Amino acid sequence: MASILLTIGEPILSDVISRLIDKATTSDFLYFVRKENLEVEIKKWHKTLTKLNAVLADAEKKKKTSEASDSVKEWLTDLKTIVYDVEDVFDELNYEALRHKFTAESQATICSSKMRALIPSCCSSFSLSNVKFGSKLKDITTRLAEIVKQKNDLGLTEVSYDVLEKRKPTSSFVDQSRVAGCKILVTTRNKFVMTTMNVTPHNLERLSVEDCKLILQDYALGGTGNEGKNQKTHFLSYDVLHRMLPEFKFLRVLSLYSYAISEVPKNIGDLKLLRHLNLSWSYITTLPDTVATLYNLETLILYQCSYLDELPADIKNLIKLHELDLSYTRSLQEMPSGISSLTKLHKLSKFIVSKGDKHQIRELQGLTRLRGKLSIYGLENVQDVHDVRIANLKGKERLDNIALIWSNDFYERDEVLEMQVLDWLEPNINLKVLEIESYGGNDFPSWLGNPYFVNMERITLLGCEKSKWLPSLGRLPLLNYLRIEGSNGVESVGREFSSSNSFPKLDTLEFENMLNWVDWRFAMLKNVQSWRSSPRHAIILKTSLKDGVMKKSFKYEYVHLMLFEIRFW
């Protein structure tokens, strides 16, 4: 069996220490440690880490050049161990702080103040405030003091940390030593099958804890889940996962990319320090509610989880989340409320306006850090254009790829409302790619095609079958690709779409399934001579024309048909 291993480049030590220094001064963190009588200890750590961070550049230099290089290397190794222990403690404290916060909020919704007074203090006290945890704190304090003493003995001085070692790149490789050769295996629980195939049975026993741990280490721990072209499906039983997850309580990265698992064990919630979880290409239909208690989680990747139809109701509690990748989750039709709480999100590939929450699009308002691509589904469920104004799509200046998607069921749709909705969904001028699908208005807003979208490169209009006119897109200076499909309400394409100097950068123009289109007065085609030198330019007509004809206005360019791929059917 070939084992796929992934080596993750370790973060630069200075980055880790700087992050810990910053974390130790945040108001929420300080409030919690003060409440738990840990403030004195944490402030000592903060002061010590600041001093240590200041000598790292000198240490990195002396480990390569000085006579005491071996001692410096050993000192750096010890420092790294202590720093990671401090990081574990900080993450545990942060987890407990958030757990208390969300537990208190939950209790507040179901209990009166009088009832809460009856809850025993043992049920809400800090689970880490015990002898074992206190001993751990004192041990780290002692080790930090020793590492500072060693720093002084080695003569390390404070200098600016200008030159940093490059991080080791992430790489993947096949451990050939684990390949056992080519064997034909028959796996079955049916003895009749074994008899028929005349094979020698080998009864599998229950895996030991250590064997389970090896499997999980080889295949899932620390992986980032490279989305390579060579897609392979791996298999890991629910039993192995369920038994082994608690063994890795300090785990920060768990990748089950392309594993044929249909269920995630509830005890994944035991991984309190987990930061990155990748379940891409799995067969899961839901996530356990305990995923919403992974308060340190920064990345949740659910790419191509085609059967996923529900997210945890309390996903709003993952307030550290930077990335929520829901790309190609075709079964996911609704989104829980509270996404607006995830204000640190940089990537949210999919947002759904749920049928039962007509104001849900408002939740986009607070997600000001979004960047890259955002697809908004369920726009037919918007009932009040004021909610769209609040969402403020125009204010999200780092989004450069937006898809606006309505349902393809046009029954009982309000054309006027949808025109107003699209008007207020105007994106920022940095947009490069725009897709509008199944829009139900009979006209497009004025912003679509406005030349101030100076970065717009690609536009796709799909299934906007109620629109009677095409937007004036010819004024977009960098537009190089335009696809229009299923605009069945359009009968004529003329000057409202383009003029003699339109589409200066257009490479590809594609029309498809324009069932009622009969007239083309397309002035832009007069510029088609300039396309002769580049074979990548094409006008593609894949459409069934009404009555199979088009008016004479198209005849003008008959001599240039060799430049086009024209298909009528």
XYZ file of C-alpha atoms in Angstrom:
569
model
C 0.000 0.000 0.000
C 1.397 3.367 -1.008
C 1.291 5.943 1.709
C 0.725 9.543 0.672
C 2.589 11.859 3.031
C 2.583 15.626 3.171
C 5.376 17.680 4.726
C 4.285 21.037 5.997
C 6.845 23.829 6.218
C 7.050 25.020 9.801
C 6.226 28.657 10.430
C 9.175 30.916 11.209
C 9.708 30.952 14.967
C 9.620 34.736 15.087
C 6.155 34.712 13.465
C 4.855 32.309 16.103
C 6.247 34.352 18.984
C 4.908 37.601 17.500
C 1.467 36.047 17.216
C 1.590 34.934 20.846
C 2.675 38.405 21.971
C -0.258 39.940 20.124
C -2.689 37.377 21.474
C -1.587 38.012 25.056
C -2.671 41.646 24.784
C -6.131 41.244 23.244
C -8.943 42.507 25.417
C -11.069 39.336 25.376
C -8.088 37.146 26.228
C -6.960 39.425 29.066
C -10.497 39.601 30.446
C -10.679 35.831 30.680
C -7.244 35.241 32.228
C -7.926 38.044 34.709
C -11.205 36.402 35.645
C -9.432 33.076 36.155
C -6.596 34.628 38.215
C -4.000 33.842 35.566
C -3.107 37.406 34.647
C 0.161 37.609 36.585
C 1.543 34.468 34.967
C 0.486 35.488 31.455
C 2.023 38.956 31.812
C 5.334 37.347 32.829
C 5.207 35.230 29.694
C 4.414 38.229 27.536
C 7.422 40.156 28.862
C 9.746 37.171 28.454
C 8.571 36.331 24.926
C 9.118 39.936 23.865
C 12.729 39.773 25.073
C 13.344 36.427 23.404
C 11.856 37.553 20.108
C 14.278 40.477 20.039
C 17.378 38.218 20.025
C 16.234 35.700 17.422
C 18.024 37.395 14.518
C 21.322 37.306 16.446
C 20.740 33.659 17.351
C 20.045 32.705 13.728
C 23.261 34.442 12.696
C 25.447 32.904 15.430
C 24.199 29.365 14.897
C 25.918 29.503 11.501
C 29.041 31.491 12.239
C 30.078 31.487 15.888
C 32.212 28.983 17.778
C 29.243 28.356 20.025
C 27.038 27.445 17.078
C 26.113 24.024 18.509
C 25.027 25.589 21.790
C 22.992 28.215 19.960
C 21.303 25.549 17.836
C 20.410 23.621 20.979
C 19.086 26.830 22.560
C 16.887 27.513 19.531
C 15.545 23.961 19.639
C 14.661 24.306 23.329
C 13.084 27.703 22.658
C 10.947 26.283 19.860
C 9.683 23.531 22.171
C 8.750 26.018 24.883
C 7.099 28.406 22.418
C 4.909 25.612 21.059
C 3.968 24.659 24.622
C 3.007 28.280 25.275
C 0.989 28.257 22.074
C -0.866 25.162 23.270
C -1.721 26.871 26.554
C -2.873 30.042 24.821
C -5.066 28.064 22.443
C -6.570 26.116 25.336
C -7.288 29.334 27.199
C -8.798 30.882 24.104
C -10.938 27.789 23.564
C -12.219 27.919 27.133
C -12.896 31.650 26.885
C -15.046 31.149 23.804
C -16.727 28.067 25.257
C -17.754 30.046 28.310
C -18.957 32.922 26.187
C -21.151 30.796 23.928
C -22.366 28.619 26.811
C -23.456 31.729 28.695
C -25.246 33.073 25.621
C -27.004 29.756 25.122
C -28.084 29.587 28.749
C -29.346 33.139 28.566
C -31.794 32.173 25.854
C -33.293 29.264 27.746
C -33.090 30.268 31.382
C -34.244 33.167 33.469
C -31.727 34.770 35.800
C -33.363 32.988 38.727
C -32.998 29.607 37.032
C -29.361 30.289 36.121
C -28.657 30.989 39.759
C -29.625 27.403 40.467
C -27.002 26.027 38.066
C -24.114 24.592 40.117
C -20.852 26.506 39.773
C -19.123 23.277 38.836
C -21.060 23.289 35.587
C -19.708 26.644 34.479
C -16.274 26.849 36.094
C -13.066 26.876 34.112
C -12.194 23.240 33.416
C -8.466 24.029 33.193
C -8.265 25.795 36.558
C -7.009 22.787 38.435
C -3.832 21.452 39.967
C -2.664 19.831 36.728
C -3.052 22.972 34.652
C -1.536 25.162 37.357
C 1.472 22.848 37.466
C 1.790 23.158 33.696
C 1.833 26.948 33.918
C 4.514 26.960 36.609
C 6.628 24.489 34.613
C 6.537 26.732 31.526
C 7.376 29.804 33.641
C 10.407 28.000 35.070
C 11.571 26.861 31.622
C 11.168 30.364 30.216
C 13.321 31.749 33.011
C 15.978 29.139 32.250
C 15.922 29.897 28.514
C 16.427 33.605 29.294
C 19.423 32.748 31.514
C 20.924 30.653 28.705
C 20.338 33.568 26.309
C 22.446 35.782 28.538
C 25.160 33.133 28.892
C 25.384 32.825 25.096
C 25.708 36.591 24.748
C 22.733 36.933 22.397
C 21.889 40.559 21.738
C 18.858 42.418 20.458
C 19.043 43.253 16.745
C 16.423 43.830 14.069
C 15.184 40.624 12.522
C 15.542 41.643 8.879
C 16.705 38.436 7.278
C 14.425 35.466 7.712
C 14.967 31.965 6.510
C 12.600 30.962 3.771
C 9.884 28.566 4.791
C 10.162 25.043 3.578
C 7.717 24.539 0.722
C 4.820 22.188 1.101
C 5.449 19.024 -0.869
C 3.928 15.617 -1.378
C 5.672 12.338 -2.087
C 5.038 8.631 -2.200
C 6.839 6.613 0.424
C 8.037 3.825 -1.876
C 9.322 1.799 1.044
C 5.722 1.178 2.020
C 4.729 -0.270 -1.381
C 4.336 -4.010 -0.930
C 4.052 -4.969 -4.593
C 1.144 -5.993 -6.821
C -1.297 -8.357 -5.145
C -4.856 -9.367 -5.940
C -7.036 -9.056 -2.872
C -10.606 -10.234 -2.406
C -12.378 -8.572 0.504
C -15.621 -10.148 1.629
C -17.599 -11.242 4.652
C -19.300 -13.999 2.705
C -17.695 -17.437 3.054
C -19.486 -18.618 -0.101
C -17.531 -16.103 -2.147
C -14.254 -17.417 -0.739
C -15.220 -20.993 -1.595
C -16.267 -20.076 -5.134
C -13.037 -18.185 -5.857
C -10.888 -20.858 -4.210
C -8.905 -18.430 -2.110
C -7.243 -18.861 1.246
C -9.127 -16.819 3.866
C -7.375 -14.382 6.137
C -9.561 -13.219 8.980
C -9.046 -9.558 9.852
C -8.854 -8.766 13.515
C -9.824 -5.457 15.130
C -7.033 -2.916 14.647
C -5.023 -2.034 17.701
C -4.899 1.532 18.924
C -1.299 1.865 17.727
C -2.154 0.540 14.245
C -5.046 2.988 13.990
C -2.724 5.795 15.020
C -0.222 4.865 12.301
C -2.937 4.844 9.649
C -4.229 8.230 10.724
C -0.732 9.685 10.891
C 0.164 8.444 7.422
C -2.974 9.545 5.670
C -4.686 12.392 7.439
C -2.631 14.310 9.978
C -0.938 17.466 8.904
C -2.153 17.266 5.312
C -3.315 20.326 3.427
C -5.296 18.447 0.844
C -3.668 19.370 -2.452
C -6.356 19.565 -5.100
C -4.292 17.836 -7.762
C -5.434 16.714 -11.174
C -4.913 13.052 -10.356
C -7.945 12.560 -8.164
C -7.713 9.484 -5.953
C -10.221 8.220 -3.434
C -8.934 6.825 -0.141
C -10.761 4.798 2.444
C -10.762 5.186 6.195
C -13.381 3.627 8.414
C -15.569 5.577 10.801
C -14.377 3.282 13.593
C -10.719 4.203 13.071
C -11.532 7.908 13.066
C -13.779 7.664 16.115
C -11.239 5.765 18.158
C -8.188 7.764 17.196
C -9.232 11.412 17.117
C -9.052 11.784 20.938
C -5.455 10.511 20.780
C -4.421 13.702 18.942
C -5.756 16.387 21.244
C -3.009 18.853 20.228
C -3.659 18.382 16.507
C -3.825 21.596 14.500
C -4.261 20.331 10.938
C -6.520 17.477 9.851
C -6.968 16.690 6.172
C -9.392 13.999 5.046
C -9.239 15.220 1.465
C -10.739 12.704 -0.980
C -11.621 10.123 1.656
C -14.730 8.051 1.092
C -16.214 8.870 4.483
C -19.918 9.569 4.864
C -19.862 10.646 8.495
C -17.555 12.658 10.725
C -17.378 11.411 14.333
C -18.825 13.700 16.988
C -15.654 13.445 19.018
C -13.905 15.630 16.483
C -14.967 18.296 18.960
C -12.236 16.980 21.276
C -9.609 18.534 18.995
C -9.802 21.864 20.798
C -6.660 23.273 19.165
C -7.567 22.342 15.587
C -7.055 25.194 13.128
C -7.425 23.616 9.703
C -9.986 20.992 8.690
C -10.230 19.732 5.110
C -13.059 17.362 4.175
C -12.988 18.009 0.415
C -14.381 15.368 -1.958
C -15.835 13.327 0.907
C -19.331 11.791 0.956
C -20.579 13.515 4.081
C -24.173 14.784 4.161
C -23.895 16.739 7.417
C -21.306 17.832 9.918
C -21.698 16.999 13.602
C -22.737 19.908 15.810
C -19.451 19.510 17.665
C -17.619 21.048 14.678
C -19.123 24.348 15.819
C -17.207 23.983 19.110
C -13.815 24.019 17.372
C -13.312 27.612 18.440
C -9.714 27.820 17.190
C -10.659 26.721 13.667
C -9.385 29.093 10.972
C -9.976 27.050 7.817
C -12.898 24.762 6.960
C -12.679 23.331 3.460
C -15.720 21.472 2.138
C -14.841 21.710 -1.555
C -16.738 19.221 -3.754
C -18.693 17.733 -0.842
C -21.506 17.086 -3.295
C -23.812 15.362 -0.794
C -23.497 17.923 1.976
C -26.956 19.410 2.566
C -26.615 21.025 5.976
C -24.144 23.064 7.995
C -24.038 23.097 11.817
C -26.613 25.504 13.232
C -23.995 27.127 15.475
C -21.330 27.600 12.824
C -21.578 31.276 13.761
C -19.487 30.413 16.837
C -16.378 29.800 14.718
C -15.423 33.443 14.945
C -11.751 32.784 14.108
C -12.653 31.332 10.734
C -10.740 32.895 7.827
C -11.821 30.520 5.078
C -15.080 28.644 4.503
C -14.860 26.891 1.159
C -18.246 25.640 -0.011
C -17.397 25.388 -3.710
C -19.403 22.751 -5.627
C -21.583 21.774 -2.662
C -24.551 21.302 -4.995
C -26.833 19.727 -2.372
C -26.418 22.610 0.054
C -29.532 24.742 -0.463
C -29.724 26.635 2.831
C -27.354 28.339 5.212
C -27.788 28.784 8.972
C -28.275 32.285 10.313
C -25.458 34.090 12.031
C -22.815 33.985 9.288
C -22.412 37.720 9.899
C -20.556 36.804 13.118
C -17.671 35.406 11.075
C -16.135 38.834 10.546
C -12.620 37.463 9.950
C -13.675 35.571 6.834
C -11.454 36.239 3.851
C -12.894 33.501 1.678
C -16.549 32.554 1.493
C -17.090 30.875 -1.830
C -20.852 30.408 -1.448
C -23.567 32.376 0.328
C -27.213 31.257 0.251
C -30.288 33.359 0.891
C -32.467 30.696 2.493
C -36.163 30.457 1.721
C -37.110 30.670 5.380
C -34.983 33.733 6.143
C -35.977 36.547 3.805
C -33.605 39.045 5.462
C -30.574 36.770 5.355
C -28.720 38.691 2.658
C -28.180 41.409 5.295
C -25.568 39.141 6.865
C -23.117 40.033 4.120
C -22.864 43.524 5.577
C -20.295 42.696 8.234
C -18.143 40.444 6.038
C -15.927 43.305 4.919
C -12.752 41.245 4.495
C -14.068 38.982 1.743
C -11.797 38.604 -1.249
C -11.553 36.546 -4.416
C -14.775 34.872 -5.560
C -18.223 34.967 -3.994
C -21.304 33.207 -5.380
C -24.661 34.350 -3.973
C -27.474 31.814 -4.392
C -31.182 32.015 -3.653
C -31.667 35.647 -4.679
C -35.283 34.856 -5.572
C -35.877 34.631 -1.808
C -35.053 38.309 -1.218
C -38.291 40.081 -0.278
C -37.093 43.588 0.564
C -34.635 45.561 -1.565
C -33.608 47.439 1.592
C -31.910 44.241 2.777
C -29.754 44.266 -0.359
C -28.702 47.850 0.302
C -27.628 46.853 3.802
C -25.589 43.943 2.414
C -23.438 46.552 0.620
C -21.852 44.390 -2.063
C -20.302 47.496 -3.591
C -18.287 48.106 -0.443
C -16.435 44.777 -0.657
C -13.512 46.073 -2.669
C -11.390 42.923 -2.556
C -13.953 40.749 -4.338
C -12.938 40.394 -7.990
C -15.212 37.520 -9.051
C -18.950 37.521 -8.301
C -21.783 35.206 -9.332
C -25.392 36.339 -8.735
C -27.724 33.360 -8.979
C -31.509 33.095 -8.883
C -33.563 29.893 -9.135
C -34.326 28.694 -12.664
C -37.985 28.352 -11.645
C -39.638 31.599 -12.764
C -43.098 30.796 -11.387
C -44.637 33.684 -9.372
C -41.508 35.833 -9.540
C -41.678 39.616 -9.145
C -39.888 41.123 -12.164
C -39.875 44.656 -10.750
C -38.434 43.528 -7.402
C -35.723 41.521 -9.131
C -34.730 44.544 -11.226
C -34.391 46.560 -8.003
C -32.452 43.764 -6.314
C -29.948 43.513 -9.170
C -29.624 47.283 -9.258
C -28.559 47.312 -5.577
C -26.246 44.340 -6.079
C -23.861 46.605 -7.939
C -20.326 45.328 -7.207
C -17.136 47.292 -6.678
C -15.226 48.681 -9.652
C -12.329 46.251 -9.091
C -14.455 43.374 -10.390
C -12.891 41.205 -13.099
C -15.425 38.404 -13.550
C -19.228 38.602 -13.349
C -21.869 35.905 -13.808
C -25.616 36.516 -13.640
C -27.823 33.446 -13.744
C -31.623 33.070 -14.018
C -32.283 36.743 -13.337
C -36.021 37.432 -13.748
C -36.117 41.133 -14.603
C -36.992 42.295 -18.123
C -34.129 44.792 -18.250
C -30.655 45.156 -16.771
C -29.495 47.993 -14.481
C -27.406 50.845 -15.825
C -24.293 49.854 -13.867
C -23.926 46.689 -15.945
C -21.728 47.808 -18.805
C -20.698 51.116 -17.278
C -17.127 51.871 -18.446
C -15.989 52.659 -14.909
C -15.626 48.878 -14.511
C -12.161 49.254 -15.972
C -10.959 45.816 -14.810
C -13.886 43.736 -16.095
C -12.599 40.880 -18.265
C -15.325 38.229 -18.388
C -19.125 38.382 -18.285
C -21.553 35.475 -18.471
C -25.343 35.894 -18.632
C -27.102 32.536 -18.218
C -30.822 31.812 -18.417
C -32.008 35.404 -18.028
C -35.035 34.470 -20.092
C -37.271 37.349 -19.046
C -34.907 40.084 -20.222
C -36.004 41.729 -23.485
C -32.824 43.720 -24.107
C -29.161 43.055 -23.645
C -27.089 45.446 -21.529
C -24.680 47.893 -23.200
C -21.516 45.944 -22.620
C -19.471 47.280 -25.541
C -18.052 50.160 -23.512
C -16.104 47.926 -21.120
C -12.461 48.597 -22.025
C -10.901 45.255 -21.001
C -13.765 42.822 -21.654
C -12.289 39.863 -23.541
C -14.932 37.151 -23.035
C -18.701 37.446 -23.262
C -21.157 34.575 -23.148
C -24.917 35.020 -23.363
C -27.122 31.945 -23.091
C -30.851 31.442 -22.776
C -31.980 35.075 -23.100
C -35.187 33.930 -24.764
C -36.926 37.269 -24.361
C -34.474 38.980 -26.710
C -35.670 39.359 -30.298
C -33.219 41.951 -31.581
C -29.591 42.778 -30.872
C -28.574 46.224 -32.059
C -27.081 49.555 -31.122
C -28.270 49.324 -27.511
C -25.752 46.470 -27.184
C -22.825 47.990 -29.074
C -21.597 50.771 -31.314
C -18.955 51.073 -34.008
C -16.114 51.340 -31.470
C -17.363 48.710 -29.062
C -15.520 45.833 -27.424
C -11.908 46.977 -28.019
C -10.411 43.888 -26.306
C -13.031 41.213 -27.002
C -11.629 37.802 -27.932
C -14.666 35.557 -27.661
C -18.353 36.332 -28.041
C -20.714 33.399 -27.581
C -24.488 33.290 -28.012
C -26.368 30.114 -27.182
C -30.053 29.131 -27.133
C -31.539 32.531 -27.968
C -34.838 31.021 -29.048
C -36.646 34.208 -30.147
C -33.755 36.119 -31.656
C -34.547 37.229 -35.219
C -32.625 40.453 -35.838
C -28.942 41.288 -35.537
C -27.779 44.833 -36.187
C -24.352 44.441 -34.723
C -22.105 47.412 -35.599
C -19.159 45.934 -33.738
C -18.658 43.392 -36.528
C -17.254 46.160 -38.720
C -14.102 45.878 -36.619
C -13.752 42.189 -37.338
C -10.925 42.783 -39.860
C -8.577 43.323 -36.906
C -9.309 39.803 -35.665
C -7.735 38.090 -38.698
C -4.272 37.945 -37.125
C -5.344 36.050 -34.030
C -6.940 32.598 -34.374
C -8.149 32.655 -30.767
C -10.783 35.251 -31.571
C -14.179 33.815 -32.326
C -17.848 34.608 -32.498
C -19.717 31.457 -31.632
C -23.395 31.216 -32.433
C -24.948 28.133 -30.917
C -28.601 28.984 -31.181
C -31.909 27.924 -32.636
C -33.060 30.968 -34.572
C -36.749 31.791 -34.739
C -38.068 30.534 -38.102
C -34.481 29.582 -38.946
C -33.680 33.053 -40.384
C -31.926 36.228 -39.439
C -32.540 39.612 -41.076
C -30.270 40.976 -43.786
C -28.280 43.035 -41.326
C -26.148 39.927 -40.760
C -25.266 39.652 -44.477
C -22.708 42.446 -44.198
C -20.104 40.145 -42.704
C -20.760 37.107 -44.857
C -17.282 37.341 -46.389
C -15.709 36.950 -42.981
C -17.475 33.781 -41.922
C -14.185 31.915 -42.067
C -13.231 33.771 -38.907
C -16.221 32.555 -36.947
C -17.413 29.285 -35.575
C -21.086 29.523 -36.492
C -23.448 26.698 -35.699
C -27.191 26.915 -36.194
C -29.399 24.147 -34.864
